[in-house]
Amino acid sequence: MSIAVELHDVTKTYPAPNAVTALERATLALRTGETVAITGPSGSGKSTMLNLLGTLERPTSGEVRLAGVRASSLSDGELSGLRAWHIGFVFQQFFLLDHLSVLDNVAHGLLYRGLGARDRRSAAAAALTRVGLAQRLTHRPQELSGGERQRVAIARALVGHPTLLLADEPTGNLDSTTGADIVALLAGLGDDRTTIVVITHDAGVAAAMDRHIHLRDGRIVGDDLKAA
Amino acid sequence: MTRNPTTPAGRRSRVRLADALGVGAAGLRARRMRSTLSAFGIAISISALVAVLGIADSSKADLLAQLGAEGNLLTVAAGQTFDGSPTPLPATAESMIRQIPPVLMATAVGTVPGATVRRSAAVPALDTGGISVLAAEPSLPSGLGITMLHGHFLDAIGDRYPETVLGFAAARNLGIDVLTPSTQVYLDGMYVAVVGIMAPAAVAPELDTAALVSFPVADTLLHLDGRATRIYVRVDPDNVAAVAAVLPFTASPAQPEAVEVRRPSDILVARIAAKTAFVGLFLALGAIGLLVGGVGIANIMVISVLERRGEIGLRRALGARARHIAVQFFIESALLSTAGGLLGVGLGVLATAIVARVTGTPATMPVEVPVGGFAAAMAVGALAGLYPAIRAARLAPADALRTP
Ligand SMILES: Nc1ncnc2c1ncn2[C@@H]1O[C@H](COP(=O)(O)OP(=O)(O)O)[C@@H](O)[C@H]1O
Ligand SMILES: [Mg+2]
């Protein structure tokens, strides 16, 4: 199996005044198609790790490689292209645009590929069907429940069929039942071409994934691979 | 959709222009109230600029048209006596002037010394309202191009019966705005019928404040003795200067140095200059207004960038380049000023048309004014959007996403 993304001896230190080493000498290789849970106490560096994997952040030292290509060798434009074509994000706060319909929010996931509006919308409708929201296309995000909103955000992340899907506490703003539904949805999305990384506080979520990485104080203190 | 995992950077991040404009417009629609208000800030100053230039141009065009028509008009007068009333010209003056070949027309008026005009005998004699009594010839309106607002000018009947025509300002001062067969004024001790009111005469303001009677009436009832105090002369436009040079001697061979020859169109030139001076002041005020409008847009856009950190972070996560973020905010600012500019130009043209209609001058609008006004709005919007756009683009994606 090929390596989708890897961290090689990565350290991330935020600059002064409150200089914090959020991640220290992390080395990690995620295989294509793998589903991964990242757990750890608040402030342990989970989001920092996810942002490094998603090229939203550059490491202070060490190397991030995507499909073997060193991220440090890429320009802002090239990294943006990478995110537009290969990486999907899901956030705890959903980050939906209130002034757009559900359909257009999802279609936004393809905006920076330079795709025409009609193609974006038809792909968005298909993605919304996949997450069970085919009946909600014209609604505004404010008209949806929290769980439905997160489904919209997931549809937006996967509308372009990314090779890497990164979710930062996707159930953090949801009650436990709704959260369980979202987790089931994320776990069910997996195919052998998509690597899924989910940050979670929920042991159940972690158990549903192929692999479980545990962080504490910016260090990887556990990396369990389940027998498939 | 095909993927190319071996060369992850092989595909570029890009946005279609139509989508960039659509995203900008949607961003403004999402904040409708503040977008409208800041576009209005631009619209108000642009409309003021356009209206000031349009109105000034309309009235200037009107004056220039008059200037062209009145450039061949000369007046001949004989100066003033010690008490300020005009001295009469020699009795032969008018007929002598008519002998000069390039003279097309000559028409005389004579000031009746000491005559007053009042609404009725009940008004105190000292209350003259600044109205003078002039004897005039029937050729006066056609010679000077003066139109009648009401009634008609002095005609053959007016030579025998005491009747009067009022200048525009004189009628207003006397409180007469409509004419009935019984409208009268108290003119030098007798009631005289008012048969007409003249429109303002730009080249002969002295007629505006006058009550005109015929020379025969002035002679028999007011003892003028037929003496003219001022003669209006229309000259072949190519020989104005030459005629002006010989007029003093022609009018008064005995005392040519006492004769004043004037070209009333000079008044119009001065008025055009006065109007242009005003325009400069208003333009400066309009420009300051535009600057304030631009600062308003910049302010709104900076606030917008602060409020929308999450959206900026999301867009970076979706694959927007820093440059795309800058362009998005720049487009929002440009759309605001475009809307403001269009609205402002529209309002300014409308105001110009209304003012021209109310004042009765023809509306003119040089094409440079709306085009320039719109361009100014665009320039202000672009400048105002620059700093917020750069600021938005500089935001680090992860930091932007960390804000709740
Ligand atoms: N932009 C930043 N500047 C300074 N410190 C930061 C910044 N982002 C995160 N940190 C710090 O880095 C540490 C790890 O943060 P984070 O990765 O968000 O943890 P987690 O997601 O596990 O809660 C925390 O101590 C946090 O305060
Ligand atoms: Mg976190």
XYZ file of C-alpha atoms and ligand atoms in Angstrom:
660
model
C 0.000 0.000 0.000
C 1.288 3.466 -0.886
C 1.946 6.242 1.621
C -0.571 9.079 1.328
C 1.035 11.512 3.725
C 3.898 11.421 6.169
C 5.488 13.529 8.887
C 9.206 13.098 9.270
C 10.684 14.377 12.528
C 8.264 17.334 12.482
C 8.396 20.005 15.181
C 6.065 22.988 15.306
C 6.962 25.826 17.639
C 4.777 28.911 17.741
C 6.801 32.088 17.904
C 7.276 34.407 20.883
C 5.853 35.968 22.988
C 4.098 32.812 24.225
C 6.470 30.429 22.478
C 4.870 26.983 22.602
C 6.136 23.773 21.081
C 2.807 22.357 19.936
C 4.280 19.293 18.250
C 7.684 17.795 18.922
C 9.672 15.472 16.609
C 6.634 13.673 15.253
C 7.230 10.942 12.675
C 4.245 9.271 11.097
C 3.240 7.679 7.795
C -0.425 7.313 6.819
C -1.264 4.782 4.152
C -3.696 5.368 1.347
C -7.176 4.217 2.351
C -6.332 4.092 6.061
C -8.790 5.499 8.647
C -7.041 7.137 11.582
C -8.246 8.510 14.917
C -6.128 11.110 16.750
C -6.854 11.480 20.450
C -5.254 13.366 23.300
C -6.008 15.987 25.924
C -6.842 19.540 24.962
C -3.705 21.425 23.925
C -1.750 18.258 23.187
C -1.143 19.265 19.565
C -3.885 17.399 17.689
C -5.077 20.346 15.606
C -1.493 21.362 14.927
C -0.758 17.884 13.596
C -3.879 17.902 11.418
C -3.072 21.358 10.000
C 0.457 20.189 9.200
C -0.944 17.125 7.394
C -3.318 19.426 5.494
C -0.599 21.992 4.565
C -2.464 24.771 6.344
C 0.621 25.139 8.504
C 4.313 24.741 7.736
C 6.576 22.901 10.219
C 9.279 24.706 12.160
C 11.584 21.806 11.415
C 11.243 18.359 9.850
C 9.454 17.402 6.666
C 5.857 16.899 5.558
C 5.502 14.732 2.441
C 2.352 14.243 0.400
C 2.407 11.271 -1.944
C 6.166 11.479 -1.653
C 6.439 15.192 -2.530
C 8.070 17.473 0.043
C 5.595 20.173 1.022
C 8.444 22.576 1.791
C 9.375 22.533 -1.897
C 5.943 23.824 -2.893
C 4.817 27.443 -3.225
C 1.636 28.872 -1.682
C -0.050 28.464 -5.044
C 0.997 24.814 -5.321
C -0.058 24.024 -1.752
C -3.418 25.681 -2.442
C -3.774 23.541 -5.551
C -3.059 20.513 -3.411
C -5.810 21.460 -0.970
C -8.233 22.257 -3.788
C -7.714 18.922 -5.541
C -6.610 16.386 -2.946
C -7.527 17.392 0.602
C -10.918 17.819 2.289
C -11.415 19.426 5.719
C -14.195 19.134 8.292
C -14.193 21.420 11.326
C -15.826 21.430 14.723
C -17.397 24.853 13.967
C -18.737 23.660 10.568
C -17.723 26.984 8.894
C -20.778 27.061 6.636
C -21.604 30.303 4.817
C -24.981 31.444 6.137
C -25.873 33.489 3.084
C -25.588 30.518 0.711
C -27.936 27.571 0.246
C -26.870 24.122 1.397
C -26.242 23.172 -2.242
C -24.021 26.209 -2.872
C -22.122 25.654 0.369
C -21.212 22.178 -0.830
C -20.500 23.415 -4.360
C -17.985 25.810 -2.772
C -15.845 22.739 -2.158
C -15.034 22.794 -5.883
C -14.822 26.570 -6.335
C -11.036 26.744 -6.334
C -10.671 24.099 -9.012
C -11.976 26.580 -11.557
C -14.954 24.360 -12.312
C -18.129 25.871 -13.817
C -21.146 26.478 -11.586
C -23.308 23.815 -13.212
C -20.703 21.072 -12.740
C -20.115 22.186 -9.164
C -23.816 22.044 -8.343
C -24.415 18.622 -9.837
C -21.433 17.208 -7.945
C -22.725 18.933 -4.798
C -26.172 17.391 -5.197
C -24.569 13.947 -5.479
C -22.429 14.547 -2.370
C -25.477 15.708 -0.402
C -27.281 12.535 -1.420
C -24.343 10.561 -0.078
C -24.703 12.166 3.365
C -28.505 11.786 3.358
C -29.454 15.432 2.741
C -30.873 15.177 -0.778
C -34.077 16.856 0.455
C -32.328 19.911 1.895
C -30.585 21.448 -1.129
C -32.311 24.838 -1.054
C -32.275 25.295 2.719
C -30.030 27.780 4.457
C -27.578 26.375 7.029
C -29.419 28.266 9.813
C -32.500 26.178 9.057
C -30.695 22.898 9.824
C -29.899 21.075 13.054
C -26.303 20.777 14.245
C -25.953 17.247 12.968
C -27.363 18.215 9.574
C -24.978 21.141 9.376
C -22.027 18.871 9.991
C -23.304 16.553 7.275
C -23.315 19.521 4.900
C -19.720 20.285 5.891
C -18.772 16.657 5.296
C -20.457 16.721 1.896
C -18.432 19.857 1.085
C -15.215 18.086 2.124
C -15.844 15.023 0.000
C -17.546 16.620 -3.011
C -14.234 16.606 -4.872
C -13.323 13.044 -3.873
C -10.173 14.032 -1.958
C -7.422 11.510 -1.281
C -7.071 12.880 2.244
C -10.056 13.758 4.444
C -9.131 15.604 7.665
C -11.724 16.154 10.405
C -10.915 18.245 13.499
C -13.310 17.223 16.287
C -16.283 16.928 13.917
C -18.535 15.812 16.785
C -17.291 18.415 19.273
C -20.357 20.644 18.868
C -22.897 17.809 18.714
C -24.752 15.773 21.303
C -23.611 12.175 21.694
C -26.356 10.515 19.611
C -25.886 12.938 16.724
C -22.137 12.629 17.101
C -22.405 8.855 16.799
C -24.331 9.271 13.538
C -21.637 11.551 12.170
C -18.922 9.096 13.172
C -20.769 6.258 11.500
C -21.050 8.407 8.397
C -17.333 9.250 8.384
C -16.312 5.645 9.039
C -18.620 4.479 6.264
C -17.119 6.895 3.747
C -13.863 5.019 3.666
C -12.777 3.337 0.484
C -9.350 2.022 -0.400
C -8.337 5.318 -2.029
C -9.265 7.813 0.667
C -7.249 8.354 3.819
C -9.451 9.626 6.648
C -8.046 11.306 9.767
C -10.421 12.239 12.588
C -9.536 14.086 15.781
C -11.858 12.977 18.550
C -12.351 12.780 22.298
C -14.672 9.842 21.860
C -13.280 6.367 22.516
C -16.064 4.888 20.413
C -14.950 6.916 17.403
C -11.359 5.844 17.936
C -12.452 2.216 18.086
C -14.235 2.536 14.739
C -10.984 3.449 12.945
C -8.158 1.333 11.542
C -5.530 3.167 13.500
C -5.384 5.149 16.727
C -2.728 7.786 17.410
C -2.528 9.270 20.880
C -0.835 12.586 21.659
C 0.279 14.120 24.922
C 2.178 17.404 25.330
C 3.010 17.542 21.653
C 4.431 14.043 21.459
C 3.057 10.860 19.923
C 2.657 8.540 22.869
C 0.588 5.840 21.235
C 0.159 4.494 17.692
C -1.994 1.368 17.534
C -2.747 -0.344 14.273
C -5.702 -2.679 14.417
C -5.443 -5.932 12.666
C -7.573 -5.551 9.581
C -13.088 13.164 -11.675
C -9.624 11.725 -12.024
C -6.910 11.963 -9.463
C -3.214 12.023 -9.793
C -1.710 10.969 -6.494
C 1.848 10.724 -7.771
C 2.077 14.422 -8.631
C -0.064 16.046 -5.968
C 0.830 19.569 -7.030
C 0.106 18.923 -10.669
C -3.250 20.642 -10.519
C -3.579 24.333 -9.901
C -5.831 26.318 -7.661
C -7.865 28.731 -9.735
C -11.221 30.555 -9.780
C -13.266 31.665 -12.747
C -13.786 35.418 -13.044
C -17.569 34.975 -13.038
C -17.303 32.993 -9.795
C -15.013 35.574 -8.206
C -17.572 38.279 -9.022
C -20.401 36.085 -7.772
C -18.639 35.397 -4.468
C -17.996 39.137 -4.016
C -21.611 40.019 -4.756
C -22.872 37.290 -2.407
C -20.589 38.615 0.340
C -22.129 42.077 -0.051
C -25.680 40.711 -0.146
C -24.999 38.903 3.104
C -24.388 42.301 4.732
C -27.047 44.229 2.881
C -27.542 47.153 5.234
C -23.934 48.124 5.628
C -23.206 47.531 1.937
C -26.059 49.830 0.971
C -24.975 52.520 3.407
C -21.361 52.541 2.327
C -22.344 52.572 -1.352
C -24.587 55.524 -0.526
C -21.634 57.368 0.962
C -19.975 57.215 -2.432
C -23.205 57.908 -4.321
C -23.913 61.120 -2.424
C -20.579 62.708 -3.159
C -20.506 61.519 -6.776
C -24.013 62.851 -7.367
C -23.009 66.185 -5.816
C -19.958 66.377 -8.076
C -21.921 65.454 -11.187
C -24.787 67.816 -10.347
C -22.488 70.771 -9.604
C -20.630 70.301 -12.868
C -23.826 69.644 -14.812
C -25.726 72.597 -13.386
C -22.753 74.913 -13.844
C -22.336 73.714 -17.391
C -26.026 74.158 -18.150
C -26.136 77.741 -16.911
C -22.792 78.462 -18.521
C -24.066 77.060 -21.816
C -27.082 79.325 -21.465
C -24.888 82.359 -20.773
C -22.550 81.443 -23.612
C -25.511 81.198 -25.971
C -26.636 84.637 -24.853
C -23.083 85.884 -25.145
C -22.982 84.738 -28.756
C -26.302 86.455 -29.471
C -25.487 89.622 -27.538
C -21.888 90.157 -28.573
C -22.934 92.734 -31.177
C -24.952 94.887 -28.784
C -23.544 98.270 -27.723
C -25.034 100.903 -25.431
C -24.473 104.624 -25.686
C -25.090 106.878 -22.678
C -24.072 110.373 -21.709
C -22.848 109.870 -18.161
C -24.595 111.161 -15.054
C -25.459 114.530 -13.584
C -24.337 115.471 -10.081
C -27.515 114.080 -8.515
C -26.948 110.705 -10.114
C -29.620 110.834 -12.804
C -28.480 110.209 -16.378
C -27.731 113.208 -18.581
C -29.713 113.349 -21.783
C -28.018 112.705 -25.106
C -28.344 115.281 -27.871
C -31.695 115.072 -29.662
C -29.945 114.132 -32.892
C -28.000 111.230 -31.391
C -30.308 108.370 -32.366
C -30.813 109.471 -35.974
C -27.091 110.139 -36.378
C -26.212 106.693 -35.053
C -28.624 105.113 -37.534
C -26.602 106.694 -40.318
C -23.504 104.586 -39.496
C -23.586 101.824 -42.147
C -22.846 98.720 -39.981
C -25.557 99.719 -37.474
C -28.440 97.294 -37.853
C -30.795 98.789 -35.294
C -30.893 101.524 -32.718
C -33.554 101.988 -30.047
C -33.549 104.627 -27.341
C -34.771 104.914 -23.780
C -35.061 108.089 -21.760
C -34.992 108.264 -17.978
C -37.784 110.446 -16.596
C -36.009 112.313 -13.792
C -37.562 112.066 -10.363
C -40.564 109.992 -11.432
C -41.670 107.324 -8.942
C -43.804 104.228 -9.269
C -45.897 102.822 -6.423
C -48.642 100.244 -6.082
C -51.110 102.955 -5.055
C -51.247 106.521 -3.784
C -51.423 105.114 -0.261
C -47.791 103.966 -0.426
C -45.424 106.716 0.827
C -43.688 108.625 -1.974
C -40.233 107.829 -0.573
C -40.936 104.139 -1.001
C -39.893 104.000 -4.650
C -38.707 100.410 -4.485
C -35.745 101.364 -6.680
C -37.999 101.498 -9.751
C -37.151 104.051 -12.402
C -39.479 105.349 -15.111
C -38.132 105.029 -18.647
C -39.552 106.168 -21.943
C -39.081 103.473 -24.565
C -39.676 102.929 -28.248
C -41.869 100.086 -29.578
C -38.778 98.533 -31.196
C -37.160 97.835 -27.787
C -38.201 94.185 -27.230
C -37.370 93.021 -30.735
C -34.117 95.000 -30.763
C -32.912 93.527 -27.476
C -34.502 90.105 -27.862
C -36.622 90.536 -24.735
C -39.703 88.344 -24.450
C -42.904 89.215 -22.612
C -43.853 87.169 -19.572
C -47.381 88.600 -19.491
C -49.399 90.909 -21.701
C -47.823 92.883 -24.544
C -45.357 95.688 -25.098
C -46.212 99.370 -25.608
C -47.904 99.821 -28.954
C -49.599 102.576 -30.915
C -52.359 102.829 -28.307
C -49.731 103.325 -25.633
C -48.579 106.421 -27.472
C -51.843 108.148 -26.672
C -53.117 106.591 -23.473
C -51.059 106.364 -20.329
C -50.067 102.729 -19.972
C -46.920 101.041 -18.775
C -44.884 97.853 -19.156
C -42.975 96.634 -16.098
C -39.542 95.056 -15.959
C -39.263 91.640 -14.314
C -37.865 92.871 -10.984
C -40.085 95.958 -10.949
C -43.218 93.804 -11.247
C -42.003 91.562 -8.463
C -41.203 94.518 -6.198
C -44.669 95.923 -6.792
C -46.205 92.544 -6.020
C -47.748 92.139 -9.459
C -47.559 88.606 -10.844
C -50.766 88.380 -12.851
C -52.287 90.968 -15.125
C -55.955 91.848 -15.317
C -57.489 94.674 -17.352
C -57.719 96.645 -14.124
C -54.108 96.227 -12.980
C -52.736 99.709 -12.335
C -49.769 101.387 -10.731
C -49.466 104.893 -9.311
C -46.914 106.485 -11.637
C -45.788 110.019 -10.881
C -49.097 111.170 -9.526
C -51.536 109.312 -11.754
C -52.916 105.808 -12.130
C -51.586 104.048 -15.196
C -52.692 100.682 -16.596
C -50.091 97.900 -16.631
C -50.298 96.160 -20.025
C -47.277 93.876 -19.896
C -44.446 92.368 -17.832
C -41.089 91.628 -19.453
C -38.910 88.575 -18.906
C -35.485 89.261 -17.338
C -33.061 90.929 -19.731
C -29.552 89.618 -19.057
C -27.819 92.273 -21.171
C -29.932 95.209 -19.988
C -30.425 94.757 -16.238
C -31.496 98.429 -15.986
C -34.728 97.444 -17.780
C -35.539 94.828 -15.133
C -36.095 97.529 -12.520
C -37.930 99.955 -14.794
C -41.502 100.922 -15.596
C -41.633 101.723 -19.302
C -43.897 104.278 -20.930
C -43.976 105.480 -24.520
C -42.027 108.601 -25.525
C -45.232 110.523 -26.466
C -46.703 109.756 -23.031
C -43.449 110.706 -21.339
C -43.342 113.955 -23.295
C -46.903 115.070 -22.762
C -47.533 113.847 -19.245
C -44.060 113.730 -17.744
C -42.344 116.531 -19.646
C -39.395 114.509 -20.883
C -39.004 116.569 -24.072
C -38.167 113.477 -26.100
C -34.593 113.327 -24.865
C -32.936 109.893 -24.857
C -30.493 109.004 -22.095
C -29.377 105.654 -23.474
C -29.381 104.134 -26.923
C -29.094 100.413 -27.599
C -27.288 99.702 -30.849
C -27.080 96.428 -32.761
C -24.061 96.285 -35.038
C -22.839 93.989 -37.785
C -20.879 91.451 -35.694
C -17.708 91.924 -37.767
C -17.565 95.690 -37.170
C -18.370 95.991 -33.470
C -15.049 97.571 -32.506
C -15.021 100.000 -35.429
C -18.535 101.224 -34.666
C -17.746 101.504 -30.952
C -14.841 103.795 -31.866
C -16.958 106.274 -33.812
C -20.059 106.181 -31.587
C -19.046 108.954 -29.100
C -18.474 111.548 -31.808
C -21.560 110.467 -33.745
C -23.796 110.642 -30.697
C -22.461 113.946 -29.371
C -20.196 115.865 -31.769
C -19.969 118.714 -29.277
C -18.962 116.654 -26.260
C -17.730 113.220 -27.414
C -15.686 112.719 -24.226
C -18.871 112.709 -22.116
C -20.308 109.736 -24.013
C -19.929 106.258 -22.568
C -20.004 103.330 -24.976
C -20.396 99.894 -23.392
C -20.676 96.321 -24.548
C -23.210 94.635 -22.229
C -22.024 91.152 -23.129
C -19.042 91.939 -20.897
C -21.475 91.461 -17.990
C -22.109 87.943 -19.211
C -18.399 87.197 -19.356
C -18.087 88.346 -15.756
C -21.034 86.181 -14.765
C -19.505 83.114 -16.374
C -16.309 83.776 -14.431
C -18.310 84.092 -11.207
C -20.028 80.760 -11.866
C -16.735 78.997 -12.536
C -15.350 80.301 -9.244
C -18.228 78.659 -7.385
C -17.694 75.385 -9.204
C -14.131 75.137 -7.902
C -15.322 75.408 -4.310
C -18.076 72.838 -4.744
C -15.751 70.473 -6.522
C -13.333 70.656 -3.625
C -16.167 69.901 -1.198
C -17.341 67.021 -3.389
C -13.818 65.617 -3.544
C -13.574 65.731 0.244
C -16.933 63.956 0.428
C -15.644 61.300 -1.928
C -12.552 60.852 0.219
C -14.756 60.415 3.289
C -16.849 57.883 1.358
C -13.669 56.020 0.440
C -12.522 55.957 4.053
C -15.986 54.618 4.917
C -15.573 51.749 2.466
C -12.058 50.994 3.710
C -13.361 50.984 7.267
C -16.241 48.636 6.430
C -13.901 46.318 4.575
C -11.381 46.163 7.436
C -14.203 45.310 9.845
C -15.423 42.715 7.387
C -11.969 41.092 7.246
C -11.854 40.924 11.051
C -15.336 39.430 11.264
C -14.736 36.891 8.533
C -11.494 35.303 9.683
C -13.272 31.960 9.852
C -14.525 32.312 6.278
C -11.027 33.266 5.119
C -9.547 30.225 6.851
C -12.212 27.982 5.362
C -11.539 29.288 1.844
C -7.816 28.648 2.270
C -8.673 25.108 3.406
C -10.874 24.691 0.322
C -7.873 25.601 -1.816
C -7.986 29.372 -2.221
C -4.609 30.984 -2.734
C -3.707 34.065 -0.720
C -4.178 35.978 -3.955
C -7.749 34.679 -4.332
C -8.603 36.004 -0.886
C -7.159 39.411 -1.763
C -9.103 39.502 -5.025
C -12.331 38.553 -3.243
C -12.156 41.479 -0.822
C -10.927 43.796 -3.537
C -13.911 42.838 -5.701
C -16.311 43.488 -2.837
C -14.899 46.961 -2.394
C -14.934 47.597 -6.140
C -18.545 46.426 -6.411
C -19.540 48.764 -3.579
C -17.975 51.741 -5.294
C -19.334 50.702 -8.702
C -22.843 50.620 -7.293
C -22.225 53.920 -5.507
C -20.759 55.451 -8.651
C -23.654 54.374 -10.873
C -26.233 55.572 -8.393
C -24.341 58.836 -7.892
C -24.057 59.555 -11.617
C -27.769 58.793 -12.039
C -28.788 61.091 -9.194
C -26.439 63.828 -10.397
C -27.837 63.754 -13.938
C -31.365 63.779 -12.539
C -30.600 66.769 -10.299
C -29.091 68.627 -13.240
C -32.174 67.965 -15.367
C -34.501 69.093 -12.571
C -32.576 72.297 -11.875
C -32.397 73.106 -15.586
C -36.135 72.612 -15.895
C -36.912 74.729 -12.854
C -34.642 77.586 -13.939
C -35.735 77.303 -17.549
C -32.215 76.870 -18.917
C -31.413 74.060 -21.347
C -29.848 71.045 -19.566
C -26.394 70.176 -20.840
C -24.032 67.511 -19.486
C -20.579 67.122 -21.006
C -19.921 63.387 -21.343
C -16.684 63.786 -19.357
C -18.686 64.551 -16.208
C -20.577 61.241 -15.742
C -17.650 59.242 -17.107
C -15.218 61.072 -14.838
C -17.553 60.775 -11.844
C -17.859 57.043 -12.355
C -14.105 56.668 -12.820
C -13.515 58.632 -9.611
C -15.828 56.289 -7.715
C -14.008 53.267 -9.116
C -10.620 54.707 -8.229
C -11.735 55.438 -4.672
C -13.162 51.931 -4.303
C -9.963 50.370 -5.595
C -7.806 52.412 -3.236
C -10.114 51.712 -0.302
C -10.107 47.982 -1.015
C -6.364 47.627 -1.347
C -5.348 47.601 2.296
C -8.161 45.330 3.587
C -7.527 42.936 0.699
C -3.833 42.657 1.493
C -4.627 42.217 5.149
C -7.062 39.404 4.436
C -4.563 37.673 2.169
C -1.784 37.853 4.769
C -3.834 36.014 7.373
C -2.243 32.624 8.086
C -4.840 29.897 7.298
C -4.456 27.999 10.552
C -4.701 31.194 12.618
C -7.791 32.248 10.694
C -9.427 28.900 11.419
C -8.627 29.033 15.122
C -10.927 32.049 15.642
C -14.338 30.867 16.760
N -1.146 30.293 16.765
C -0.683 29.855 17.952
N 0.166 30.628 18.656
C 0.648 30.200 19.834
N 0.328 29.034 20.397
C -0.529 28.231 19.746
C -1.090 28.594 18.495
N -1.880 27.576 18.076
C -1.854 26.621 19.039
N -1.036 27.024 20.025
C -0.707 26.219 21.206
O -0.203 25.001 20.774
C -0.649 23.965 21.617
C -1.323 22.890 20.831
O -2.511 23.423 20.256
P -3.556 22.536 19.421
O -2.801 21.844 18.350
O -4.658 23.395 19.027
O -4.053 21.479 20.496
P -5.338 20.538 20.480
O -5.951 20.611 19.153
O -4.814 19.189 20.826
O -6.238 21.033 21.548
C -1.554 24.610 22.640
O -0.812 24.836 23.829
C -1.938 25.911 22.031
O -2.146 26.884 23.021
Mg -7.878 21.305 18.533
